[in-house]
mmCIF file of C-alpha atoms in Angstrom:
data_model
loop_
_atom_site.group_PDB
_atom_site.id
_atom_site.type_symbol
_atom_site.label_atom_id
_atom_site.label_comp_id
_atom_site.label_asym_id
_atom_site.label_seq_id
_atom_site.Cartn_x
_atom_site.Cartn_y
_atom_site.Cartn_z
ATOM 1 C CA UNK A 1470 -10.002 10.371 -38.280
ATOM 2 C CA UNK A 1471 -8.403 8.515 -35.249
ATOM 3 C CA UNK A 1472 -10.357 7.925 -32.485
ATOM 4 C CA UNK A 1473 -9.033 9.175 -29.122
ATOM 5 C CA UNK A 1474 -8.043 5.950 -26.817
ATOM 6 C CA UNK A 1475 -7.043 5.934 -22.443
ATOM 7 C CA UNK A 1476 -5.247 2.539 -22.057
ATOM 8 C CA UNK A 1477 -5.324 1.629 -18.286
ATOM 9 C CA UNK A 1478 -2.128 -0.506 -16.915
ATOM 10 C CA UNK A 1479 -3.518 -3.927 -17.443
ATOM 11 C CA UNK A 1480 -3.910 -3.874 -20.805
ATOM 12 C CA UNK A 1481 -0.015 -2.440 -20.896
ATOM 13 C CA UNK A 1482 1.950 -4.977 -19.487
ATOM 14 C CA UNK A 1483 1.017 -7.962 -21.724
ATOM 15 C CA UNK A 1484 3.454 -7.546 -24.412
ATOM 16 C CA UNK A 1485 1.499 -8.592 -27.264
ATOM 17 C CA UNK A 1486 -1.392 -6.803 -25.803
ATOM 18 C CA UNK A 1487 0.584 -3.588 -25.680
ATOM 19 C CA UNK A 1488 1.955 -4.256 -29.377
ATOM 20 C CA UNK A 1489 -1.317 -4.442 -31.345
ATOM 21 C CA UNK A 1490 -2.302 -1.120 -29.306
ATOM 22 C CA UNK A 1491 0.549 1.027 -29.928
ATOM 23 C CA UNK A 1492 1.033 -0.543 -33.624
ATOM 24 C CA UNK A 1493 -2.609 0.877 -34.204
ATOM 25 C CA UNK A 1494 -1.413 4.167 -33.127
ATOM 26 C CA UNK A 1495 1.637 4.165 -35.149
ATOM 27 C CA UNK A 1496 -1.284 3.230 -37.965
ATOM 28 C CA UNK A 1497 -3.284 6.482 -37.209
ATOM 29 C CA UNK A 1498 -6.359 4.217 -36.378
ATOM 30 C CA UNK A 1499 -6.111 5.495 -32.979
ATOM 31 C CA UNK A 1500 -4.327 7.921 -30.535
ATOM 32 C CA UNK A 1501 -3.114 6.617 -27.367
ATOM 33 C CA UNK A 1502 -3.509 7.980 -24.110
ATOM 34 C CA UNK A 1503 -1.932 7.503 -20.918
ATOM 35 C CA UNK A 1504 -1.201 9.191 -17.880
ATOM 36 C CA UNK A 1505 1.465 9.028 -15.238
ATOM 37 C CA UNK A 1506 0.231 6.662 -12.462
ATOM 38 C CA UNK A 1507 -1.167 4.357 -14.805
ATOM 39 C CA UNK A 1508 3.139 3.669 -16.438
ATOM 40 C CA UNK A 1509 4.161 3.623 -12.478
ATOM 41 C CA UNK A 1510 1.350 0.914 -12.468
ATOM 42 C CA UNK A 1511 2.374 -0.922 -15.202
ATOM 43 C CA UNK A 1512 6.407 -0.958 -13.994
ATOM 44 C CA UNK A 1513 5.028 -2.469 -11.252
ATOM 45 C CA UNK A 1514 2.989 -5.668 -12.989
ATOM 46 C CA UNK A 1515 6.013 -5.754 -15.905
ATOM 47 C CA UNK A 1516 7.530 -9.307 -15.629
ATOM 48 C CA UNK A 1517 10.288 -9.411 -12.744
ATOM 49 C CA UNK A 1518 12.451 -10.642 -15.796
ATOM 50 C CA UNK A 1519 12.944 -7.454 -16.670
ATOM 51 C CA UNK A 1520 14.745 -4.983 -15.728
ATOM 52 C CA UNK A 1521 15.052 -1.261 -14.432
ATOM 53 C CA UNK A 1522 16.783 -0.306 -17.064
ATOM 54 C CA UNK A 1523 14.329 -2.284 -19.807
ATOM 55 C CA UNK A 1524 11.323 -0.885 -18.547
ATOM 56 C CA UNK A 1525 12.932 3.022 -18.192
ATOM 57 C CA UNK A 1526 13.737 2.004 -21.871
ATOM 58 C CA UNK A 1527 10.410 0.867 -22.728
ATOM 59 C CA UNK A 1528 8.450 3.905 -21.284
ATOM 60 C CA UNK A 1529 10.950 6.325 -23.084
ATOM 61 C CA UNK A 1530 10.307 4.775 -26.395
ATOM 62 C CA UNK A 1531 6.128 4.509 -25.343
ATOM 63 C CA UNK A 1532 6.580 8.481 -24.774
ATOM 64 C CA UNK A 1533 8.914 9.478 -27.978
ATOM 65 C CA UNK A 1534 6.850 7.762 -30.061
ATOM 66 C CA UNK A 1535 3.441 8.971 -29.139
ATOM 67 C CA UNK A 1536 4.617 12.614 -27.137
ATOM 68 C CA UNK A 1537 0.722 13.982 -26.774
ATOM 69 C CA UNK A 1538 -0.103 10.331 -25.434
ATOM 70 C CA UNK A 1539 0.898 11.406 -21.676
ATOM 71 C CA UNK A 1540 -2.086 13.052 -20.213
ATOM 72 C CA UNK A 1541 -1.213 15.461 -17.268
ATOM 73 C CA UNK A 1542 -3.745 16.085 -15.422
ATOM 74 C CA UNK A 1543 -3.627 18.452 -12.586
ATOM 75 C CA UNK A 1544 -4.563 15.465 -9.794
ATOM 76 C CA UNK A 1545 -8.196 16.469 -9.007
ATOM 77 C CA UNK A 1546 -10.773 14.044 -9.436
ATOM 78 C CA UNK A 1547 -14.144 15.580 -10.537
ATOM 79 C CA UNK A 1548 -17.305 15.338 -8.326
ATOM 80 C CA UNK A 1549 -18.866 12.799 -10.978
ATOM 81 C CA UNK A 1550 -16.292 10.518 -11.159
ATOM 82 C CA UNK A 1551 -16.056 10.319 -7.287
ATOM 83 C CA UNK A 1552 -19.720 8.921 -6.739
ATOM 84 C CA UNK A 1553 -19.334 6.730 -9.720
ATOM 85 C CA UNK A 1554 -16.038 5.120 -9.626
ATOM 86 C CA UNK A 1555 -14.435 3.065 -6.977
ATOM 87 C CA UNK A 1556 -11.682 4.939 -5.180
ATOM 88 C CA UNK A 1557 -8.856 3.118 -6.724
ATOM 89 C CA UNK A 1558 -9.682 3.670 -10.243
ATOM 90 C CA UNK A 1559 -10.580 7.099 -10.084
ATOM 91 C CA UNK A 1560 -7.265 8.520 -11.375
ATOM 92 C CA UNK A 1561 -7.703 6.566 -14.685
ATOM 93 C CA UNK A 1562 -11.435 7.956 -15.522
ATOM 94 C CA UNK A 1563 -9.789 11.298 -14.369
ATOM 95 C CA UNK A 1564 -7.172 11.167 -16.550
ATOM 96 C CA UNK A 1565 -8.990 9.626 -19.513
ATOM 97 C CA UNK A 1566 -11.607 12.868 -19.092
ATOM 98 C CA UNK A 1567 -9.149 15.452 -18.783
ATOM 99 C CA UNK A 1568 -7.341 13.787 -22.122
ATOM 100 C CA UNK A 1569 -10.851 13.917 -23.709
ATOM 101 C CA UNK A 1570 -10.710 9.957 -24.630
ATOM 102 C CA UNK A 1571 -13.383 8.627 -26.400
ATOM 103 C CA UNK A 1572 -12.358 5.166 -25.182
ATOM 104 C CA UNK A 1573 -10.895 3.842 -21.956
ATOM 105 C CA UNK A 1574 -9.184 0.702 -22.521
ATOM 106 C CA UNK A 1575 -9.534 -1.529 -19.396
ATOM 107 C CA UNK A 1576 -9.671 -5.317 -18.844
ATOM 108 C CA UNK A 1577 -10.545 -4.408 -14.853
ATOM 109 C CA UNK A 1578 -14.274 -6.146 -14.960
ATOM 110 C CA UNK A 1579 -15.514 -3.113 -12.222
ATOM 111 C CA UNK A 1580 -13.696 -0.095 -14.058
ATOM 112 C CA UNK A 1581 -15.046 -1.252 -17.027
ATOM 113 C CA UNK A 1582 -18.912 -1.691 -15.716
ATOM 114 C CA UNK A 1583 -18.507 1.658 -13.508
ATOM 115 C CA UNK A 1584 -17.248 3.781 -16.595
ATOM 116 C CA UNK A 1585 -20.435 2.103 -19.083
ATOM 117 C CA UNK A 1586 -22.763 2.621 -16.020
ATOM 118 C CA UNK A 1587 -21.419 6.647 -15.279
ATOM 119 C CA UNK A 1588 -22.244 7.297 -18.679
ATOM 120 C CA UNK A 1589 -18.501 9.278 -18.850
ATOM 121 C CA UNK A 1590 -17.118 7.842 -21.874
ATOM 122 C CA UNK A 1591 -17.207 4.795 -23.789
ATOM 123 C CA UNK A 1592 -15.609 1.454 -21.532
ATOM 124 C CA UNK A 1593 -13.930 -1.314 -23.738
ATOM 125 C CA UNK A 1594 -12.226 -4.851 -23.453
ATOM 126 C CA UNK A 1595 -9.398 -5.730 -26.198
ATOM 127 C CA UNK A 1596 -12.310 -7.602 -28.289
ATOM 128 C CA UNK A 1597 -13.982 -4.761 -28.265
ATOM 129 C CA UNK A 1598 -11.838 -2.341 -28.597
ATOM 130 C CA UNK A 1599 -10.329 -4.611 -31.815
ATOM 131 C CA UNK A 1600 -13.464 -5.076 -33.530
ATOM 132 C CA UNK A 1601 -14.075 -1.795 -33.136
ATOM 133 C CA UNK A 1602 -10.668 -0.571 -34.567
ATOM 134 C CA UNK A 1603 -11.284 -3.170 -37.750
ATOM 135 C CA UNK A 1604 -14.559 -1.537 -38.336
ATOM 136 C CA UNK A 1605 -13.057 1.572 -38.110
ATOM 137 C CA UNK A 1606 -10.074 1.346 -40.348
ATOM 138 C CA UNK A 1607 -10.311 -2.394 -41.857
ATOM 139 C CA UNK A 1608 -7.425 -2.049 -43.975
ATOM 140 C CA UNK A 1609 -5.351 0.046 -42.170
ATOM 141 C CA UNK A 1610 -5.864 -2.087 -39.314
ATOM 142 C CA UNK A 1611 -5.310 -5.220 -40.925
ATOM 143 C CA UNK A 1612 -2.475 -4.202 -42.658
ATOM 144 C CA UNK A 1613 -1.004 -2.597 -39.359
ATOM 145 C CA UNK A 1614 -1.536 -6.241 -37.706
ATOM 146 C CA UNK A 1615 0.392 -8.432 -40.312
ATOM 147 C CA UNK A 1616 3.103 -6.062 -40.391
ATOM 148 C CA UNK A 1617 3.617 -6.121 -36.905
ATOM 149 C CA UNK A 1618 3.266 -9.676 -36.305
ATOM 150 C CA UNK A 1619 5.742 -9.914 -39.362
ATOM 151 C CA UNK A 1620 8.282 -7.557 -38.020
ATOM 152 C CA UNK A 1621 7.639 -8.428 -34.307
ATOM 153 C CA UNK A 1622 6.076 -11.593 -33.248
ATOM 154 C CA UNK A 1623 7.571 -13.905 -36.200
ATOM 155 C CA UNK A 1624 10.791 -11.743 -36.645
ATOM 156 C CA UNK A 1625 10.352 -12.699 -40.380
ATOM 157 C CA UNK A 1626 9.651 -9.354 -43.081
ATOM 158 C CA UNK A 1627 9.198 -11.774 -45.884
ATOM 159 C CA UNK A 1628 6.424 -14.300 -44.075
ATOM 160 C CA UNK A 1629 3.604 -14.811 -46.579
ATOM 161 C CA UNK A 1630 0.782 -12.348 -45.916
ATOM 162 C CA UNK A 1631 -2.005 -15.563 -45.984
ATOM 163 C CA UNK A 1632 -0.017 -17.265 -43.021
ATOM 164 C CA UNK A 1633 0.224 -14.194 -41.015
ATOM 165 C CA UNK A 1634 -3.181 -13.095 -40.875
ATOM 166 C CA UNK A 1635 -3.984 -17.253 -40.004
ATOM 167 C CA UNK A 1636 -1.461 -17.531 -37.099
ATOM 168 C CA UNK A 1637 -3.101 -13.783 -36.335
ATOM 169 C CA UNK A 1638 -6.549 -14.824 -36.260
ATOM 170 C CA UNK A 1639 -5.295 -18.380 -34.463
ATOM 171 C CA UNK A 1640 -3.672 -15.704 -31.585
ATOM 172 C CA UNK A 1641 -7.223 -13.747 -31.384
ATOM 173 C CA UNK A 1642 -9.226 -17.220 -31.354
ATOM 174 C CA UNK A 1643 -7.110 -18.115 -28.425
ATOM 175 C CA UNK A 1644 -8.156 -14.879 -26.497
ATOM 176 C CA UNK A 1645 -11.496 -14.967 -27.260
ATOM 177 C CA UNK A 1646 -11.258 -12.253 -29.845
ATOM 178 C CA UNK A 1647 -12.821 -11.302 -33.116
ATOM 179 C CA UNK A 1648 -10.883 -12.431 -35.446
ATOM 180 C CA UNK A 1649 -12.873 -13.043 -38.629
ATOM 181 C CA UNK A 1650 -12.940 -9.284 -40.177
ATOM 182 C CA UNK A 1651 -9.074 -9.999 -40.702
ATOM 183 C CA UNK A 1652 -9.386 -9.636 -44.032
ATOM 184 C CA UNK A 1653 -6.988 -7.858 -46.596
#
């Protein structure tokens, strides 16, 4: 069974970052959440490169492909996460609660200590959040990865399974990830 995952706007606008998430969904490893403020975020931080029209694109695809993934929530920000969560987060722990997320996905250092320290819901980094999908689902995941990083990232359906998974564990090396339960 999938386990249910917020992703907060900085792990969204790195491209690659925002591949290996969404390509998990599309596995069934996990279901993606978002609400939103946190896509008005990310249009924001998206590289100035691209445009209006790319990132209108982008979010319409994000949203047909995963439809329950947009959490509305009705704009109220509980009590608990008030006193526990600095003022300009709030609307992501908000949102992640009211989407009953198991996970929020945040590189922010302070959301990320606030959320473990609150006790809401479980606060992970991409490492994390990674090994945690490879334990999960180890083949699903792993076979999720290579075909995205075939289809994707090397633009080549035919590369040989052995070189993808090396470049893909070379990739997670680089940021600081797990990559040795890559494994098929």
């Amino acid at each position: 069974m999938p386990f249910r995952v917020f992703i907060d706007a900085n792990v969204l606008v790195p491209g690659r970052w925002r591949d290996i998430v969404l390509t998990l969904a599309e596995a069934e490893v996990c279901e993606v959440l978002w609400s939103g403020p946190v896509l008005e975020e990310v249009a924001r931080h998206l590289p100035d490169t691209m445009t209006v029209e790319d990132r209108e694109f982008l979010f319409e695809q994000m949203n047909a492909a995963f439809p329950d993934a947009l959490v509305a929530w009705p704009g109220a920000v509980d009590v608990e996460v008030r006193s526990q969560v600095n003022e300009k987060d709030r609307h992501v722990v908000a949102a992640a609660l009211w989407g009953h997320a198991e996970i929020l996905l945040t590189e922010d250092a302070t959301l990320h200590d606030e959320v473990l320290a609150s006790g809401l819901l479980d606060a992970q980094h991409m490492p994390v959040f990674l090994a945690y999908a490879i334990d999960s689902a180890p083949r699903e995941t792993t076979l999720a990865l290579v075909e995205m990083a075939r289809r994707r990232w090397l633009r080549d359906p035919f590369a040989n399974e052995q070189d993808v998974l090396g470049r893909l564990r070379n990739y997670f090396d680089r940021q600081g990830w797990p990559a040795g339960s890559l494994t098929r």
